[in-house]
PDB file of C-alpha atoms in Angstrom:
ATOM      1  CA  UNK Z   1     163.445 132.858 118.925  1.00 47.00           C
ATOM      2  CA  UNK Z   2     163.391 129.047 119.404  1.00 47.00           C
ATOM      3  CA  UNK Z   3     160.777 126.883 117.017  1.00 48.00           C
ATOM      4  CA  UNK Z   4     159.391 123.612 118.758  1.00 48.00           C
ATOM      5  CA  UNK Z   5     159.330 121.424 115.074  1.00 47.00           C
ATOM      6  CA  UNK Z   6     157.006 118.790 116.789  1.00 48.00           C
ATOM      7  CA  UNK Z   7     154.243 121.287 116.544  1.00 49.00           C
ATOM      8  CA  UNK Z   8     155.164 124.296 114.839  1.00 50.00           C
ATOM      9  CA  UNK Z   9     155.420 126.627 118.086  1.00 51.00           C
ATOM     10  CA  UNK Z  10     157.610 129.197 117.945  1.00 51.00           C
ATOM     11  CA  UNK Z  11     158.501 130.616 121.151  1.00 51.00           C
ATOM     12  CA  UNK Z  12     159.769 134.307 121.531  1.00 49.00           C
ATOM     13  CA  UNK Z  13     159.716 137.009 123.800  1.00 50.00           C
ATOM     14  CA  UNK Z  14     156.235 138.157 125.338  1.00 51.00           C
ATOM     15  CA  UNK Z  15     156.425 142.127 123.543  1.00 51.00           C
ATOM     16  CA  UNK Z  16     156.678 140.725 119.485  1.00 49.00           C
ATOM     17  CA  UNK Z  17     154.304 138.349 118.266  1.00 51.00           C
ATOM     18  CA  UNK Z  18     150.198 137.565 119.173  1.00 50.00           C
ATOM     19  CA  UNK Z  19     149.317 134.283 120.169  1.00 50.00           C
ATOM     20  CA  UNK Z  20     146.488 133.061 118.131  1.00 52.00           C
ATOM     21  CA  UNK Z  21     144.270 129.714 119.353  1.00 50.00           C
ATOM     22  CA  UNK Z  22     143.548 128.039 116.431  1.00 50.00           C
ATOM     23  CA  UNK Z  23     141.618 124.554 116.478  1.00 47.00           C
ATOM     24  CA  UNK Z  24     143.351 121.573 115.047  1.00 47.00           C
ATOM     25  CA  UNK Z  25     140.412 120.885 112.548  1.00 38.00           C
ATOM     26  CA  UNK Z  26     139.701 124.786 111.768  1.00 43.00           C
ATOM     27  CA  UNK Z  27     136.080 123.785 112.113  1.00 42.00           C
ATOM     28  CA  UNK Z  28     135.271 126.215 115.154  1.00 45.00           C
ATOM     29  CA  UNK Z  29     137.081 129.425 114.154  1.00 44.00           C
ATOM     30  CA  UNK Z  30     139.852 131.406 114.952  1.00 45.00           C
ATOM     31  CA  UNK Z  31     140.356 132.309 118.924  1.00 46.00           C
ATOM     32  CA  UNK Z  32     140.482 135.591 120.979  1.00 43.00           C
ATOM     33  CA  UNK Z  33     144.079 136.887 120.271  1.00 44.00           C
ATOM     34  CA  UNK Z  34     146.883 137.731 123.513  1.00 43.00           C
ATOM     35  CA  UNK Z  35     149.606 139.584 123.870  1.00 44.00           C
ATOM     36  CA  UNK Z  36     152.702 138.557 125.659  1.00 46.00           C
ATOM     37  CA  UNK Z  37     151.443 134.471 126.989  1.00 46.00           C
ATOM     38  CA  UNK Z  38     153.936 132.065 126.819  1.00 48.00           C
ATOM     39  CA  UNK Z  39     153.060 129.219 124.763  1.00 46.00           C
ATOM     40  CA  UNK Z  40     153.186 125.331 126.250  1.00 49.00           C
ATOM     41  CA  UNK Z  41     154.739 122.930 123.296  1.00 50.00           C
ATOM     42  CA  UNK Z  42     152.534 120.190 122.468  1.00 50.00           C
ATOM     43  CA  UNK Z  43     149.649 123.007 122.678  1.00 48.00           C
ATOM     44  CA  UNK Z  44     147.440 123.815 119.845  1.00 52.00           C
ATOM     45  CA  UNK Z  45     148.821 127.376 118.999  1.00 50.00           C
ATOM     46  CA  UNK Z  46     150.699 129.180 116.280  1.00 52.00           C
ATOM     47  CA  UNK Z  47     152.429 132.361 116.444  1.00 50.00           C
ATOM     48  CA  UNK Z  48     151.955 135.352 113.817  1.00 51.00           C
ATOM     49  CA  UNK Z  49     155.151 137.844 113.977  1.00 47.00           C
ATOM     50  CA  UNK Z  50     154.162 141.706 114.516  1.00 49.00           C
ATOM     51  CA  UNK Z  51     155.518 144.337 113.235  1.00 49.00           C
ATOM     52  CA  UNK Z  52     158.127 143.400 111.137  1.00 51.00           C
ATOM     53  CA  UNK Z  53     159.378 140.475 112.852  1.00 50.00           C
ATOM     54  CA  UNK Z  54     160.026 137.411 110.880  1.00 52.00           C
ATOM     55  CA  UNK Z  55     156.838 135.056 110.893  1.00 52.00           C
ATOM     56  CA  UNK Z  56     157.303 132.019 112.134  1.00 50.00           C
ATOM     57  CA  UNK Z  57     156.922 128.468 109.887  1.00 54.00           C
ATOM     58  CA  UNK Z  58     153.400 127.351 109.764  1.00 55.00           C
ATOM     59  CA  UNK Z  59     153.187 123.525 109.457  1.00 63.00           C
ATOM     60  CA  UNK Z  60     150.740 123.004 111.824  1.00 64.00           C
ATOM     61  CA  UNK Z  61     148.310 125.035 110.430  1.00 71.00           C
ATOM     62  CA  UNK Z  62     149.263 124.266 106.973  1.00 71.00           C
ATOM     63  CA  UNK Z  63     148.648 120.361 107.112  1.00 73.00           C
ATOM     64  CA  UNK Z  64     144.974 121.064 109.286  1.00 78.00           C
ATOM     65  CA  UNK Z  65     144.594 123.371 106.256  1.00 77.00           C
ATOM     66  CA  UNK Z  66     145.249 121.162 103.752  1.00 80.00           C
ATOM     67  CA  UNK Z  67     143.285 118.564 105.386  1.00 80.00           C
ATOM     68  CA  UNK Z  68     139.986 120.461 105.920  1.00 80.00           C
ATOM     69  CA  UNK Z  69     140.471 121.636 101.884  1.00 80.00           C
ATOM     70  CA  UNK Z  70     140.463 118.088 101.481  1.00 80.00           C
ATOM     71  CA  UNK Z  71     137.817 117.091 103.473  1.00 81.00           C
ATOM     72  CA  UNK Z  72     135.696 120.236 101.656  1.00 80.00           C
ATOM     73  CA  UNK Z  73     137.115 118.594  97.984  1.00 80.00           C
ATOM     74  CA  UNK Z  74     135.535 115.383  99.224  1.00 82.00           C
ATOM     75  CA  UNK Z  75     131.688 117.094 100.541  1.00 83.00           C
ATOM     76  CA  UNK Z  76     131.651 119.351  97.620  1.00 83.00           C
ATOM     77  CA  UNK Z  77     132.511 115.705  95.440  1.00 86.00           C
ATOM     78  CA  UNK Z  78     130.007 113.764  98.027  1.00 87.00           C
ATOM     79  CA  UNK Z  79     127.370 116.712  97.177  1.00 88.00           C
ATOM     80  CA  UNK Z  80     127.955 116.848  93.322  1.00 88.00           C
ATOM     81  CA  UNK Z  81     127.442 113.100  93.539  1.00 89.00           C
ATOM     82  CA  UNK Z  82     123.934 113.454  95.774  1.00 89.00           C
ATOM     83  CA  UNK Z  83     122.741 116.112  93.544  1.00 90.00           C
ATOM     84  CA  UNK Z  84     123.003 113.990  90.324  1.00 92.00           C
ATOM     85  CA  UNK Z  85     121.529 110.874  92.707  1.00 90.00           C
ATOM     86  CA  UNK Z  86     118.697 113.835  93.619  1.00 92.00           C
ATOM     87  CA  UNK Z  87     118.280 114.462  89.921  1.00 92.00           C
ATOM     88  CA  UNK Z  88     118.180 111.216  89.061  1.00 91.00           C
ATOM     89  CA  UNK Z  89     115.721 110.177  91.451  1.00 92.00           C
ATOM     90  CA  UNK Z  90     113.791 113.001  90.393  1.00 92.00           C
ATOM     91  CA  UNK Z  91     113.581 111.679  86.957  1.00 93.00           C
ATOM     92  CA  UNK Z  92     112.581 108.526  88.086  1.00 92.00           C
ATOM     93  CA  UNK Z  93     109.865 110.097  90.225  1.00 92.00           C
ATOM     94  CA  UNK Z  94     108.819 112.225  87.462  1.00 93.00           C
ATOM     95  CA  UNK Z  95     108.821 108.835  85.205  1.00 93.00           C
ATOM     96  CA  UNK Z  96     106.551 106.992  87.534  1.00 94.00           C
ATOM     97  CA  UNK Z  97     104.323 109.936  87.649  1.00 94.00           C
ATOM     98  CA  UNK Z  98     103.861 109.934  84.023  1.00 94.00           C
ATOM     99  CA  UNK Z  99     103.413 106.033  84.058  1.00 94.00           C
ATOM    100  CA  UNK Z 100     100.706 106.459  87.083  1.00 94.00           C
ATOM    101  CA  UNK Z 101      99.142 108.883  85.037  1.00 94.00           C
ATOM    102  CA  UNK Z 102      98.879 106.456  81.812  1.00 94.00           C
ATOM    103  CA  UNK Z 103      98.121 103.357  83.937  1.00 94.00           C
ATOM    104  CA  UNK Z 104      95.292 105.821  85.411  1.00 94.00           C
ATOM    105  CA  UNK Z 105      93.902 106.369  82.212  1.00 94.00           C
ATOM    106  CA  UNK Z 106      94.442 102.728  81.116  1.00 94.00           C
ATOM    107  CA  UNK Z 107      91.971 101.987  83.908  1.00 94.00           C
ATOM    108  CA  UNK Z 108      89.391 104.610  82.976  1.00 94.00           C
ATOM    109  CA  UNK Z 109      89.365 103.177  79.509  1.00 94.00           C
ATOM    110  CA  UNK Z 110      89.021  99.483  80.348  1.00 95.00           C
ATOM    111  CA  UNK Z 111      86.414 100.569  82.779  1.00 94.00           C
ATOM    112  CA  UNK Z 112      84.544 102.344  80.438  1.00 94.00           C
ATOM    113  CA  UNK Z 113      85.100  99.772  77.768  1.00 93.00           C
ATOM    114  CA  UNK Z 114      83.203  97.522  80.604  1.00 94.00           C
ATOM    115  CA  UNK Z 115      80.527  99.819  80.964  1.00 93.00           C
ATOM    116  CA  UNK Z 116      79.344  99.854  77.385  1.00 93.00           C
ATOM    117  CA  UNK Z 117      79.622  96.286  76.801  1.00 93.00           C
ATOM    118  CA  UNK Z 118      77.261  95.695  79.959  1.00 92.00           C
ATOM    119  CA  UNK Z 119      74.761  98.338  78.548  1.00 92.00           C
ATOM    120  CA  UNK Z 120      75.396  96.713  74.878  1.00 92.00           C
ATOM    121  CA  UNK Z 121      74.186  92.824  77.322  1.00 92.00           C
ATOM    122  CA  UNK Z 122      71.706  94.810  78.986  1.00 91.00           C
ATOM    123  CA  UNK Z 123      70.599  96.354  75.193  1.00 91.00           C
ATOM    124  CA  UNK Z 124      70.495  93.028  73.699  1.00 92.00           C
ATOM    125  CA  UNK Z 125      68.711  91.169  77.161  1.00 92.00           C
ATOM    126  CA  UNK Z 126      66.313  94.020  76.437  1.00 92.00           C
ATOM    127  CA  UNK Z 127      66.150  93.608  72.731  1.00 92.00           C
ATOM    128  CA  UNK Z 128      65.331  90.016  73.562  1.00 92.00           C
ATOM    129  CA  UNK Z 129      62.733  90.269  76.187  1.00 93.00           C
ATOM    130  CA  UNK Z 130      61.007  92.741  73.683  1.00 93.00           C
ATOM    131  CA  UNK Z 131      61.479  90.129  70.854  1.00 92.00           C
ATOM    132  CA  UNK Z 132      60.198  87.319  73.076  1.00 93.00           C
ATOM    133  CA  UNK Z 133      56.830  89.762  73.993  1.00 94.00           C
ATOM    134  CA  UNK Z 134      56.129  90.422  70.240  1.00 93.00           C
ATOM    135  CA  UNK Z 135      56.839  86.627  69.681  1.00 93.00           C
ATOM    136  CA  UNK Z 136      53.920  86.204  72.424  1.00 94.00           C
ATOM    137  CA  UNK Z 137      51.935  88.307  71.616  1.00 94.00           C
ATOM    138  CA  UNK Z 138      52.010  87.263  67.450  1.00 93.00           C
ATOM    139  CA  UNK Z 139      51.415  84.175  69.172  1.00 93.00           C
ATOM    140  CA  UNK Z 140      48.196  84.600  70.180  1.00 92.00           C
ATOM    141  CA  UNK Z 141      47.353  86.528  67.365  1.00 91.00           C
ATOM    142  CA  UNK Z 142      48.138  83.361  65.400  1.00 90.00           C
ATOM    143  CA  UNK Z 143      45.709  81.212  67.470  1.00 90.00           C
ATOM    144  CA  UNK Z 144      43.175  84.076  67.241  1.00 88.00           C
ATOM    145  CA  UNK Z 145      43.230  83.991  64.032  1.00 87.00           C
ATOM    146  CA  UNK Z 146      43.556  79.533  64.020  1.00 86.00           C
ATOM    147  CA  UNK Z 147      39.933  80.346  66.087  1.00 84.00           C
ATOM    148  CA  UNK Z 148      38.697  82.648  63.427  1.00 84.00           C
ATOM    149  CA  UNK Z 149      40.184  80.253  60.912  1.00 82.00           C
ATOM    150  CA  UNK Z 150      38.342  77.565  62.147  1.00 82.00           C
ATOM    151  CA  UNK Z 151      35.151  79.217  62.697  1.00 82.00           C
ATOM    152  CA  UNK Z 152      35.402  80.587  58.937  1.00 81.00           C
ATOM    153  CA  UNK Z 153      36.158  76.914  57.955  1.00 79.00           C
ATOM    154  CA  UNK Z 154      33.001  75.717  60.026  1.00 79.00           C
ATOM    155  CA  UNK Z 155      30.389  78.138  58.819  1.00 80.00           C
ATOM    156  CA  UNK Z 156      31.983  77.486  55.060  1.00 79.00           C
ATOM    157  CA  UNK Z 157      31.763  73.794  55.631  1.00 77.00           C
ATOM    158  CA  UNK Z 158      28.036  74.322  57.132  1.00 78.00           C
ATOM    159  CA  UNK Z 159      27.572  76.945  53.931  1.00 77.00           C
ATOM    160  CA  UNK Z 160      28.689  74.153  51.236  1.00 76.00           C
ATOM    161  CA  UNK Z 161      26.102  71.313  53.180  1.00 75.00           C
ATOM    162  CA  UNK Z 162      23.506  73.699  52.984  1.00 76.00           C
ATOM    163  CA  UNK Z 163      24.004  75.330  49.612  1.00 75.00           C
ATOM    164  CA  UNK Z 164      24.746  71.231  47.806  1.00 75.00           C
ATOM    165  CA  UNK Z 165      22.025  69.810  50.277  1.00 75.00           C
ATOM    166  CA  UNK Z 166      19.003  72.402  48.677  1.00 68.00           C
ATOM    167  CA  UNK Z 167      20.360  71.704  45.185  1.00 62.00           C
ATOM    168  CA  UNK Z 168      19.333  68.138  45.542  1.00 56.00           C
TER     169      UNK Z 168
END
């Protein structure tokens, strides 16, 4: 049994071991097993002994192992770190809800605070132009009565020449 240490081959005779394709980056899977196929060195293969026979060093595999485990350390580190930025985000979504919510209500109550002090103007523009009528309108109930005044003052006046003017 001779072992290629370049790439982790081992080379034996066609009736012990299956050949097993196996993908540098372990990403696609394990291939269709065969019996008895000499093995190129330099070629992406390993060797798994059969029955008994020794099996064969696995460096190859071990190192692409290693390195996908460490690429899988690094998503499941690059995914612990997006789910707190997800949860974080979420908070801050969830914040500016909130804040939308109170602004929103901010708004209603300035609005309304608006409202009532244009019906309080209105109220006191009404209250006025009802004050200004009865300020009219006691108006001419002062010159009415000036008139009656003066006619009461005439007829007195005419009342005093005639009543002094027959005592004579």
């Amino acid at each position: 049994m001779e072992t290629h240490q370049a790439s982790g081959i081992v080379d034996s005779p066609p009736s012990s071991p299956v050949r097993i394709p196996i993908k540098s980056d372990l990403d696609a899977g394990v291939g269709v097993p065969t019996r008895g196929v000499r093995v190129p060195t330099g070629s992406n293969m390993i060797s798994i002994g059969v029955s008994g026979s020794p099996a064969p060093p696995l460096s190859t595999s071990a190192r692409s192992l290693e390195a996908f485990t460490a690429r899988l350390g690094r998503s499941k580190e690059e995914l612990a770190k997006a789910a707190q930025g997800m949860e974080v985000l979420n908070q801050s979504l969830t914040d500016t809800q909130k804040e939308a919510d109170e602004a929103k209500v901010d708004r209603e109550r300035m609005q309304y605070a608006l409202d009532m002090e244009k019906l309080r103007s209105l109220c006191r523009k009404e209250e006025r132009d009802i004050a200004n009528e009865r300020i009219v309108e006691m108006e001419k109930e002062v010159q009415s009565l000036r008139g009656c005044w003066n006619q009461w003052s005439g007829w007195r006046g005419r009342l005093k020449f005639y009543l002094f003017s027959s005592n004579k």
